[in-house]
Amino acid sequence: IGSFPVDFEWSVSSESFKVEGGWAEHGKGETIWDRFSHEDRVFENQTTDLACDSYHKVDYDVYLLRGLMAPNYQFSVSWACIFPTGRKESLLEKAVAYYDKIIDTLLQSSIEPTVALHHWDLPQALQDAGGWENDSIVEAFKEFSDFCFSHYGDRVKTWITFGSPWVVSNLGYGTGEHPPSGKDPIIVTHNILKSHAEAWHIYNDNYRKLHGGKVGIALNSDWVEPRNPSSDQDVAAAERYLNFMLGWFAHPIFVDGDYPAMLKEQIEKKKDLCGKELARLPVFTEAEKQRIQGTTDFFGLNHHTSRLISESLNSSSDWIQSVPWGVRRLLNYISLEYTSITKVPIYITGNGMPTEYNGDVFSDTERVDYLKAYINEAMKTVHLDEIDIQRFTVQSLMDGFEGPQGYSQRFGLHYVNFEDPDRYANNGSHSLTAHICA
Ligand SMILES: *[C@@H]1O[C@H](CO)[C@@H](O)[C@H](O)[C@H]1NC(C)=O
Ligand SMILES: *[C@@H]1O[C@H](CO)[C@@H](O)[C@H](O)[C@H]1NC(C)=O
């Protein structure tokens, strides 16, 4: 039905540790993902060492973007690349120049850069001091974001403070599926929220007038439906799921500077149940609440799938199922709960699904259908529901290092041959490319 508004923004994405490689080059600092992969904790012991070799292929990556006619490219900077120890004293000029080159090359091709300050790859040196569990990291993140705004801000107009921070808290410091396998997701979320707010204030106070850009956060969330819609327990379970996945971050930022009441109650209940110091939700002071509330210029959403939730069954498979109508419901929910309070546009900052490549036949049909259907549902949300969505970002520009799954899950619009030491895409084209741009 119809088309998107003329000023609607299209983007494709990548993340530093998934594509850059060059992991120890020029004195770059180790990240927690370098460490994790070197400890043989990834599928087939694959590592971040070379990845897509984007560290040496700025021109080629931009050539791929031009081929897609992408008006915008969303990528993340690696903190450990710019500040190897995580602190500004360790500034690495060569790494700073690498991101200068990406940004300048993009702009020469009329492609707008969108930069994420943090997408999972914490400097190992900061992790050695406790990482996101140590509240002194708030100061370190302020320093890093201030540097990025001051150095790149004349050319970068859209900033994302954190990409999918729920994953950092819950997989990095909860289940341990991701590094650093820390212990306290509750404190981690607390420190990430404060870091986000401080970065936004730095931009707002010192750079907004000068550069006129936007700073927001990109939250990841599934949509959930109660398995039995007429069961009060299932409905409550679905609501809890959304509160723990999305509300934990979104409520403080978009609503009132504080955690959702339902989350507080649930954590208290769990504490009573377990009878130990398992969960202690930190309390924001009034000053902290004021400092956090409203610190965003857009609602960034990373979304991949929907799930059925019941009282007894808390989460089904992790696999990404195609449920296109779920994105429309989620966008309506976000509008109702969050962007009707802090009035900012929604940016879809990541949507896509992987193909598993069995080394033989490569079929993208399912992914093509997935993207078409999700994009169509986003359009319905714009036109029929009149929700202010201004951007859609397809994840990803190319296949890359997908965390514990290594290179076995392919999200790329471009295929990457990881057997090829040069890492150039096969013939530079890929079936999806043609379909999406048609
Ligand atoms: C991965 O590394 C471990 C040692 O850490 C080794 O036992 C295992 O065979 C390796 N697996 C593969 C697929 O290379
Ligand atoms: C927290 O970070 C500070 C500053 O880096 C450090 O001095 C301190 O030892 C860290 N605390 C822990 C428990 O690692």
PDB file of C-alpha atoms in Angstrom, residues 64-307:
ATOM      1  CA  LEU A  64      28.980  -1.516  -1.329  1.00  0.00           C
ATOM      2  CA  LEU A  65      26.818   1.162   0.281  1.00  0.00           C
ATOM      3  CA  ARG A  66      26.760   3.179  -2.913  1.00  0.00           C
ATOM      4  CA  GLY A  67      25.691   0.056  -4.769  1.00  0.00           C
ATOM      5  CA  LEU A  68      22.730  -0.270  -2.408  1.00  0.00           C
ATOM      6  CA  MET A  69      21.984   3.429  -2.864  1.00  0.00           C
ATOM      7  CA  ALA A  70      21.892   3.654   0.917  1.00  0.00           C
ATOM      8  CA  PRO A  71      21.351   7.271   2.009  1.00  0.00           C
ATOM      9  CA  ASN A  72      22.567   6.526   5.533  1.00  0.00           C
ATOM     10  CA  TYR A  73      25.011   4.133   7.195  1.00  0.00           C
ATOM     11  CA  GLN A  74      24.759   3.260  10.874  1.00  0.00           C
ATOM     12  CA  PHE A  75      27.962   1.893  12.383  1.00  0.00           C
ATOM     13  CA  SER A  76      29.517   1.780  15.821  1.00  0.00           C
ATOM     14  CA  VAL A  77      32.881   3.056  16.978  1.00  0.00           C
ATOM     15  CA  SER A  78      35.037   0.778  19.058  1.00  0.00           C
ATOM     16  CA  TRP A  79      35.883   2.354  22.392  1.00  0.00           C
ATOM     17  CA  ALA A  80      38.990   0.166  22.735  1.00  0.00           C
ATOM     18  CA  CYS A  81      40.123   1.216  19.296  1.00  0.00           C
ATOM     19  CA  ILE A  82      40.020   4.935  20.117  1.00  0.00           C
ATOM     20  CA  PHE A  83      41.020   4.676  23.806  1.00  0.00           C
ATOM     21  CA  PRO A  84      42.869   1.319  24.156  1.00  0.00           C
ATOM     22  CA  THR A  85      42.722   1.445  27.966  1.00  0.00           C
ATOM     23  CA  GLY A  86      39.229   2.935  27.955  1.00  0.00           C
ATOM     24  CA  ARG A  87      40.529   6.300  29.207  1.00  0.00           C
ATOM     25  CA  LYS A  88      41.452   9.369  27.186  1.00  0.00           C
ATOM     26  CA  GLU A  89      45.144   9.349  28.095  1.00  0.00           C
ATOM     27  CA  SER A  90      45.524   6.336  25.809  1.00  0.00           C
ATOM     28  CA  LEU A  91      44.081   8.085  22.732  1.00  0.00           C
ATOM     29  CA  LEU A  92      45.174   6.321  19.551  1.00  0.00           C
ATOM     30  CA  GLU A  93      45.468   8.757  16.645  1.00  0.00           C
ATOM     31  CA  LYS A  94      45.509   6.068  13.980  1.00  0.00           C
ATOM     32  CA  ALA A  95      42.206   4.681  15.185  1.00  0.00           C
ATOM     33  CA  VAL A  96      40.698   8.155  15.324  1.00  0.00           C
ATOM     34  CA  ALA A  97      41.806   8.581  11.712  1.00  0.00           C
ATOM     35  CA  TYR A  98      40.149   5.299  10.726  1.00  0.00           C
ATOM     36  CA  TYR A  99      36.716   6.614  11.722  1.00  0.00           C
ATOM     37  CA  ASP A 100      37.529  10.005  10.152  1.00  0.00           C
ATOM     38  CA  LYS A 101      38.143   8.176   6.928  1.00  0.00           C
ATOM     39  CA  ILE A 102      34.845   6.279   7.109  1.00  0.00           C
ATOM     40  CA  ILE A 103      32.892   9.450   7.845  1.00  0.00           C
ATOM     41  CA  ASP A 104      34.618  11.529   5.159  1.00  0.00           C
ATOM     42  CA  THR A 105      34.305   8.810   2.536  1.00  0.00           C
ATOM     43  CA  LEU A 106      30.612   8.413   3.315  1.00  0.00           C
ATOM     44  CA  LEU A 107      29.983  12.129   3.047  1.00  0.00           C
ATOM     45  CA  GLN A 108      31.843  12.306  -0.272  1.00  0.00           C
ATOM     46  CA  SER A 109      29.291   9.755  -1.502  1.00  0.00           C
ATOM     47  CA  SER A 110      26.386  11.724   0.004  1.00  0.00           C
ATOM     48  CA  ILE A 111      25.783   9.027   2.609  1.00  0.00           C
ATOM     49  CA  GLU A 112      24.930  10.319   6.079  1.00  0.00           C
ATOM     50  CA  PRO A 113      26.748   8.629   8.959  1.00  0.00           C
ATOM     51  CA  THR A 114      24.872   7.475  12.063  1.00  0.00           C
ATOM     52  CA  VAL A 115      27.269   6.569  14.844  1.00  0.00           C
ATOM     53  CA  ALA A 116      26.691   4.323  17.835  1.00  0.00           C
ATOM     54  CA  LEU A 117      29.079   5.024  20.714  1.00  0.00           C
ATOM     55  CA  HIS A 118      28.688   1.604  22.248  1.00  0.00           C
ATOM     56  CA  HIS A 119      27.503  -1.635  20.795  1.00  0.00           C
ATOM     57  CA  TRP A 120      28.708  -4.346  23.166  1.00  0.00           C
ATOM     58  CA  ASP A 121      32.496  -4.231  22.661  1.00  0.00           C
ATOM     59  CA  LEU A 122      33.735  -2.859  25.971  1.00  0.00           C
ATOM     60  CA  PRO A 123      37.504  -2.370  26.331  1.00  0.00           C
ATOM     61  CA  GLN A 124      38.877  -5.358  28.253  1.00  0.00           C
ATOM     62  CA  ALA A 125      40.887  -2.944  30.394  1.00  0.00           C
ATOM     63  CA  LEU A 126      37.655  -1.439  31.744  1.00  0.00           C
ATOM     64  CA  GLN A 127      36.192  -4.881  32.266  1.00  0.00           C
ATOM     65  CA  ASP A 128      39.256  -5.741  34.343  1.00  0.00           C
ATOM     66  CA  ALA A 129      38.128  -2.933  36.671  1.00  0.00           C
ATOM     67  CA  GLY A 130      34.590  -4.310  36.888  1.00  0.00           C
ATOM     68  CA  GLY A 131      33.148  -3.094  33.595  1.00  0.00           C
ATOM     69  CA  TRP A 132      29.512  -1.990  33.738  1.00  0.00           C
ATOM     70  CA  GLU A 133      29.269  -3.287  37.310  1.00  0.00           C
ATOM     71  CA  ASN A 134      31.621  -0.543  38.503  1.00  0.00           C
ATOM     72  CA  ASP A 135      29.899   2.835  38.660  1.00  0.00           C
ATOM     73  CA  SER A 136      33.128   4.657  37.869  1.00  0.00           C
ATOM     74  CA  ILE A 137      32.452   3.585  34.272  1.00  0.00           C
ATOM     75  CA  VAL A 138      29.917   6.402  34.024  1.00  0.00           C
ATOM     76  CA  GLU A 139      32.799   8.892  34.148  1.00  0.00           C
ATOM     77  CA  ALA A 140      34.782   6.906  31.588  1.00  0.00           C
ATOM     78  CA  PHE A 141      31.833   6.786  29.196  1.00  0.00           C
ATOM     79  CA  LYS A 142      31.334  10.543  29.591  1.00  0.00           C
ATOM     80  CA  GLU A 143      34.941  11.075  28.616  1.00  0.00           C
ATOM     81  CA  PHE A 144      34.631   8.804  25.592  1.00  0.00           C
ATOM     82  CA  SER A 145      31.386  10.284  24.340  1.00  0.00           C
ATOM     83  CA  ASP A 146      32.683  13.824  24.848  1.00  0.00           C
ATOM     84  CA  PHE A 147      35.702  12.996  22.728  1.00  0.00           C
ATOM     85  CA  CYS A 148      33.551  11.509  19.948  1.00  0.00           C
ATOM     86  CA  PHE A 149      31.130  14.460  19.920  1.00  0.00           C
ATOM     87  CA  SER A 150      33.963  16.986  19.844  1.00  0.00           C
ATOM     88  CA  HIS A 151      36.010  15.228  17.192  1.00  0.00           C
ATOM     89  CA  TYR A 152      33.358  13.790  14.852  1.00  0.00           C
ATOM     90  CA  GLY A 153      30.349  15.950  15.686  1.00  0.00           C
ATOM     91  CA  ASP A 154      30.898  18.479  12.898  1.00  0.00           C
ATOM     92  CA  ARG A 155      30.103  15.668  10.424  1.00  0.00           C
ATOM     93  CA  VAL A 156      27.942  13.192  12.398  1.00  0.00           C
ATOM     94  CA  LYS A 157      24.377  14.365  13.033  1.00  0.00           C
ATOM     95  CA  THR A 158      22.807  11.238  14.490  1.00  0.00           C
ATOM     96  CA  TRP A 159      24.282   9.612  17.574  1.00  0.00           C
ATOM     97  CA  ILE A 160      23.204   6.444  19.330  1.00  0.00           C
ATOM     98  CA  THR A 161      24.595   6.137  22.847  1.00  0.00           C
ATOM     99  CA  PHE A 162      23.929   2.407  23.286  1.00  0.00           C
ATOM    100  CA  GLY A 163      22.831  -0.253  20.829  1.00  0.00           C
ATOM    101  CA  SER A 164      20.717  -3.026  22.395  1.00  0.00           C
ATOM    102  CA  PRO A 165      21.892  -2.427  25.990  1.00  0.00           C
ATOM    103  CA  TRP A 166      19.437  -5.080  27.252  1.00  0.00           C
ATOM    104  CA  VAL A 167      21.713  -7.634  25.600  1.00  0.00           C
ATOM    105  CA  VAL A 168      24.726  -6.311  27.503  1.00  0.00           C
ATOM    106  CA  SER A 169      22.895  -6.495  30.838  1.00  0.00           C
ATOM    107  CA  ASN A 170      21.092  -9.748  30.329  1.00  0.00           C
ATOM    108  CA  LEU A 171      23.410 -11.855  28.201  1.00  0.00           C
ATOM    109  CA  GLY A 172      26.705 -10.229  29.195  1.00  0.00           C
ATOM    110  CA  TYR A 173      26.032 -10.004  32.939  1.00  0.00           C
ATOM    111  CA  GLY A 174      23.049 -12.334  33.311  1.00  0.00           C
ATOM    112  CA  THR A 175      23.019 -15.611  31.423  1.00  0.00           C
ATOM    113  CA  GLY A 176      26.705 -15.353  30.564  1.00  0.00           C
ATOM    114  CA  GLU A 177      26.135 -16.262  26.919  1.00  0.00           C
ATOM    115  CA  HIS A 178      28.035 -13.109  26.040  1.00  0.00           C
ATOM    116  CA  PRO A 179      31.217 -11.745  27.564  1.00  0.00           C
ATOM    117  CA  PRO A 180      32.174 -10.699  30.142  1.00  0.00           C
ATOM    118  CA  SER A 181      29.961 -13.276  31.912  1.00  0.00           C
ATOM    119  CA  GLY A 182      29.440 -10.865  34.795  1.00  0.00           C
ATOM    120  CA  LYS A 183      26.974 -11.319  37.605  1.00  0.00           C
ATOM    121  CA  ASP A 184      24.799  -8.300  38.156  1.00  0.00           C
ATOM    122  CA  PRO A 185      22.506  -7.223  35.305  1.00  0.00           C
ATOM    123  CA  ILE A 186      20.576  -4.914  37.623  1.00  0.00           C
ATOM    124  CA  ILE A 187      23.585  -2.759  38.491  1.00  0.00           C
ATOM    125  CA  VAL A 188      24.741  -2.891  34.893  1.00  0.00           C
ATOM    126  CA  THR A 189      21.437  -1.491  33.646  1.00  0.00           C
ATOM    127  CA  HIS A 190      21.627   1.202  36.317  1.00  0.00           C
ATOM    128  CA  ASN A 191      25.087   2.296  35.202  1.00  0.00           C
ATOM    129  CA  ILE A 192      24.196   2.137  31.512  1.00  0.00           C
ATOM    130  CA  LEU A 193      21.163   4.370  32.102  1.00  0.00           C
ATOM    131  CA  LYS A 194      23.300   6.909  33.937  1.00  0.00           C
ATOM    132  CA  SER A 195      25.987   6.774  31.257  1.00  0.00           C
ATOM    133  CA  HIS A 196      23.418   7.306  28.547  1.00  0.00           C
ATOM    134  CA  ALA A 197      21.923  10.303  30.350  1.00  0.00           C
ATOM    135  CA  GLU A 198      25.322  11.902  30.964  1.00  0.00           C
ATOM    136  CA  ALA A 199      26.303  11.525  27.314  1.00  0.00           C
ATOM    137  CA  TRP A 200      23.036  13.110  26.206  1.00  0.00           C
ATOM    138  CA  HIS A 201      23.591  16.035  28.586  1.00  0.00           C
ATOM    139  CA  ILE A 202      27.124  16.582  27.315  1.00  0.00           C
ATOM    140  CA  TYR A 203      25.773  16.849  23.796  1.00  0.00           C
ATOM    141  CA  ASN A 204      22.838  18.961  24.829  1.00  0.00           C
ATOM    142  CA  ASP A 205      24.959  21.402  26.848  1.00  0.00           C
ATOM    143  CA  ASN A 206      28.042  21.660  24.683  1.00  0.00           C
ATOM    144  CA  TYR A 207      27.410  20.527  21.134  1.00  0.00           C
ATOM    145  CA  ARG A 208      23.778  20.837  20.167  1.00  0.00           C
ATOM    146  CA  LYS A 209      23.933  24.528  19.263  1.00  0.00           C
ATOM    147  CA  LEU A 210      27.141  24.037  17.359  1.00  0.00           C
ATOM    148  CA  HIS A 211      26.308  20.896  15.410  1.00  0.00           C
ATOM    149  CA  GLY A 212      22.513  20.630  15.514  1.00  0.00           C
ATOM    150  CA  GLY A 213      22.444  16.834  15.710  1.00  0.00           C
ATOM    151  CA  LYS A 214      20.404  14.266  17.601  1.00  0.00           C
ATOM    152  CA  VAL A 215      21.303  11.837  20.359  1.00  0.00           C
ATOM    153  CA  GLY A 216      19.194   8.846  21.316  1.00  0.00           C
ATOM    154  CA  ILE A 217      19.364   5.264  22.458  1.00  0.00           C
ATOM    155  CA  ALA A 218      18.581   2.100  20.455  1.00  0.00           C
ATOM    156  CA  LEU A 219      16.619  -0.340  22.596  1.00  0.00           C
ATOM    157  CA  ASN A 220      15.984  -3.904  21.515  1.00  0.00           C
ATOM    158  CA  SER A 221      12.678  -5.561  22.157  1.00  0.00           C
ATOM    159  CA  ASP A 222      10.559  -8.460  21.023  1.00  0.00           C
ATOM    160  CA  TRP A 223       6.817  -8.106  20.802  1.00  0.00           C
ATOM    161  CA  VAL A 224       4.913 -10.586  22.974  1.00  0.00           C
ATOM    162  CA  GLU A 225       1.396 -11.941  22.911  1.00  0.00           C
ATOM    163  CA  PRO A 226      -0.210 -13.879  25.750  1.00  0.00           C
ATOM    164  CA  ARG A 227      -0.537 -17.538  24.758  1.00  0.00           C
ATOM    165  CA  ASN A 228      -4.095 -17.518  26.025  1.00  0.00           C
ATOM    166  CA  PRO A 229      -5.493 -13.993  25.653  1.00  0.00           C
ATOM    167  CA  SER A 230      -8.391 -14.747  28.014  1.00  0.00           C
ATOM    168  CA  SER A 231      -6.066 -15.848  30.803  1.00  0.00           C
ATOM    169  CA  ASP A 232      -5.276 -13.002  33.205  1.00  0.00           C
ATOM    170  CA  GLN A 233      -2.044 -14.753  34.180  1.00  0.00           C
ATOM    171  CA  ASP A 234      -0.863 -14.981  30.595  1.00  0.00           C
ATOM    172  CA  VAL A 235      -1.732 -11.361  29.932  1.00  0.00           C
ATOM    173  CA  ALA A 236       0.195 -10.331  33.048  1.00  0.00           C
ATOM    174  CA  ALA A 237       3.147 -12.501  32.006  1.00  0.00           C
ATOM    175  CA  ALA A 238       3.259 -10.793  28.624  1.00  0.00           C
ATOM    176  CA  GLU A 239       3.200  -7.383  30.253  1.00  0.00           C
ATOM    177  CA  ARG A 240       5.989  -8.392  32.635  1.00  0.00           C
ATOM    178  CA  TYR A 241       8.064  -9.569  29.692  1.00  0.00           C
ATOM    179  CA  LEU A 242       7.761  -6.178  27.997  1.00  0.00           C
ATOM    180  CA  ASN A 243       8.535  -4.377  31.239  1.00  0.00           C
ATOM    181  CA  PHE A 244      11.692  -6.402  31.773  1.00  0.00           C
ATOM    182  CA  MET A 245      12.870  -6.169  28.193  1.00  0.00           C
ATOM    183  CA  LEU A 246      11.854  -2.683  27.126  1.00  0.00           C
ATOM    184  CA  GLY A 247      10.434  -0.827  30.131  1.00  0.00           C
ATOM    185  CA  TRP A 248      13.534  -1.360  32.246  1.00  0.00           C
ATOM    186  CA  PHE A 249      15.390   1.052  29.956  1.00  0.00           C
ATOM    187  CA  ALA A 250      12.572   2.970  28.291  1.00  0.00           C
ATOM    188  CA  HIS A 251      10.548   3.893  31.392  1.00  0.00           C
ATOM    189  CA  PRO A 252      13.321   5.888  33.094  1.00  0.00           C
ATOM    190  CA  ILE A 253      14.311   7.659  29.891  1.00  0.00           C
ATOM    191  CA  PHE A 254      10.887   8.303  28.366  1.00  0.00           C
ATOM    192  CA  VAL A 255       8.471   8.392  31.289  1.00  0.00           C
ATOM    193  CA  ASP A 256       9.645   9.633  34.682  1.00  0.00           C
ATOM    194  CA  GLY A 257      13.316   8.925  35.324  1.00  0.00           C
ATOM    195  CA  ASP A 258      12.488   5.792  37.280  1.00  0.00           C
ATOM    196  CA  TYR A 259      11.993   2.072  36.774  1.00  0.00           C
ATOM    197  CA  PRO A 260       8.493   0.752  36.009  1.00  0.00           C
ATOM    198  CA  ALA A 261       6.449  -0.022  39.132  1.00  0.00           C
ATOM    199  CA  MET A 262       5.790  -3.542  37.860  1.00  0.00           C
ATOM    200  CA  LEU A 263       9.506  -4.251  37.626  1.00  0.00           C
ATOM    201  CA  LYS A 264      10.118  -2.983  41.151  1.00  0.00           C
ATOM    202  CA  GLU A 265       7.335  -5.192  42.519  1.00  0.00           C
ATOM    203  CA  GLN A 266       8.535  -8.217  40.628  1.00  0.00           C
ATOM    204  CA  ILE A 267      12.100  -7.866  41.861  1.00  0.00           C
ATOM    205  CA  GLU A 268      10.893  -7.448  45.443  1.00  0.00           C
ATOM    206  CA  LYS A 269       8.762 -10.562  45.074  1.00  0.00           C
ATOM    207  CA  LYS A 270      11.699 -12.539  43.759  1.00  0.00           C
ATOM    208  CA  LYS A 271      13.849 -11.342  46.625  1.00  0.00           C
ATOM    209  CA  ASP A 272      11.256 -12.576  49.142  1.00  0.00           C
ATOM    210  CA  LEU A 273      11.038 -15.871  47.294  1.00  0.00           C
ATOM    211  CA  CYS A 274      14.764 -16.483  47.248  1.00  0.00           C
ATOM    212  CA  GLY A 275      15.318 -14.942  50.663  1.00  0.00           C
ATOM    213  CA  LYS A 276      18.749 -13.637  49.823  1.00  0.00           C
ATOM    214  CA  GLU A 277      20.606 -10.653  48.452  1.00  0.00           C
ATOM    215  CA  LEU A 278      19.964 -11.883  44.950  1.00  0.00           C
ATOM    216  CA  ALA A 279      18.260  -8.850  43.575  1.00  0.00           C
ATOM    217  CA  ARG A 280      18.518  -5.351  44.881  1.00  0.00           C
ATOM    218  CA  LEU A 281      17.154  -2.765  42.537  1.00  0.00           C
ATOM    219  CA  PRO A 282      19.111   0.417  43.107  1.00  0.00           C
ATOM    220  CA  VAL A 283      17.096   3.522  43.840  1.00  0.00           C
ATOM    221  CA  PHE A 284      17.486   6.664  41.779  1.00  0.00           C
ATOM    222  CA  THR A 285      17.611   9.875  43.807  1.00  0.00           C
ATOM    223  CA  GLU A 286      15.243  12.651  42.775  1.00  0.00           C
ATOM    224  CA  ALA A 287      18.168  14.489  41.206  1.00  0.00           C
ATOM    225  CA  GLU A 288      19.159  11.392  39.234  1.00  0.00           C
ATOM    226  CA  LYS A 289      15.592  10.904  38.013  1.00  0.00           C
ATOM    227  CA  GLN A 290      15.502  14.443  36.715  1.00  0.00           C
ATOM    228  CA  ARG A 291      18.858  13.937  35.084  1.00  0.00           C
ATOM    229  CA  ILE A 292      17.624  10.819  33.215  1.00  0.00           C
ATOM    230  CA  GLN A 293      14.083  11.687  32.241  1.00  0.00           C
ATOM    231  CA  GLY A 294      13.675  12.909  28.673  1.00  0.00           C
ATOM    232  CA  THR A 295      17.303  12.426  27.663  1.00  0.00           C
ATOM    233  CA  THR A 296      16.675  11.389  24.109  1.00  0.00           C
ATOM    234  CA  ASP A 297      15.946  12.952  20.737  1.00  0.00           C
ATOM    235  CA  PHE A 298      14.438   9.803  19.209  1.00  0.00           C
ATOM    236  CA  PHE A 299      13.298   6.317  20.173  1.00  0.00           C
ATOM    237  CA  GLY A 300      15.652   3.858  18.483  1.00  0.00           C
ATOM    238  CA  LEU A 301      14.183   0.395  18.154  1.00  0.00           C
ATOM    239  CA  ASN A 302      15.987  -2.827  17.320  1.00  0.00           C
ATOM    240  CA  HIS A 303      13.398  -5.487  16.655  1.00  0.00           C
ATOM    241  CA  HIS A 304      13.555  -8.972  15.203  1.00  0.00           C
ATOM    242  CA  THR A 305      10.719 -11.184  16.346  1.00  0.00           C
ATOM    243  CA  SER A 306       7.620 -11.807  18.462  1.00  0.00           C
ATOM    244  CA  ARG A 307       6.894 -14.450  21.063  1.00  0.00           C
TER     245      ARG A 307
END
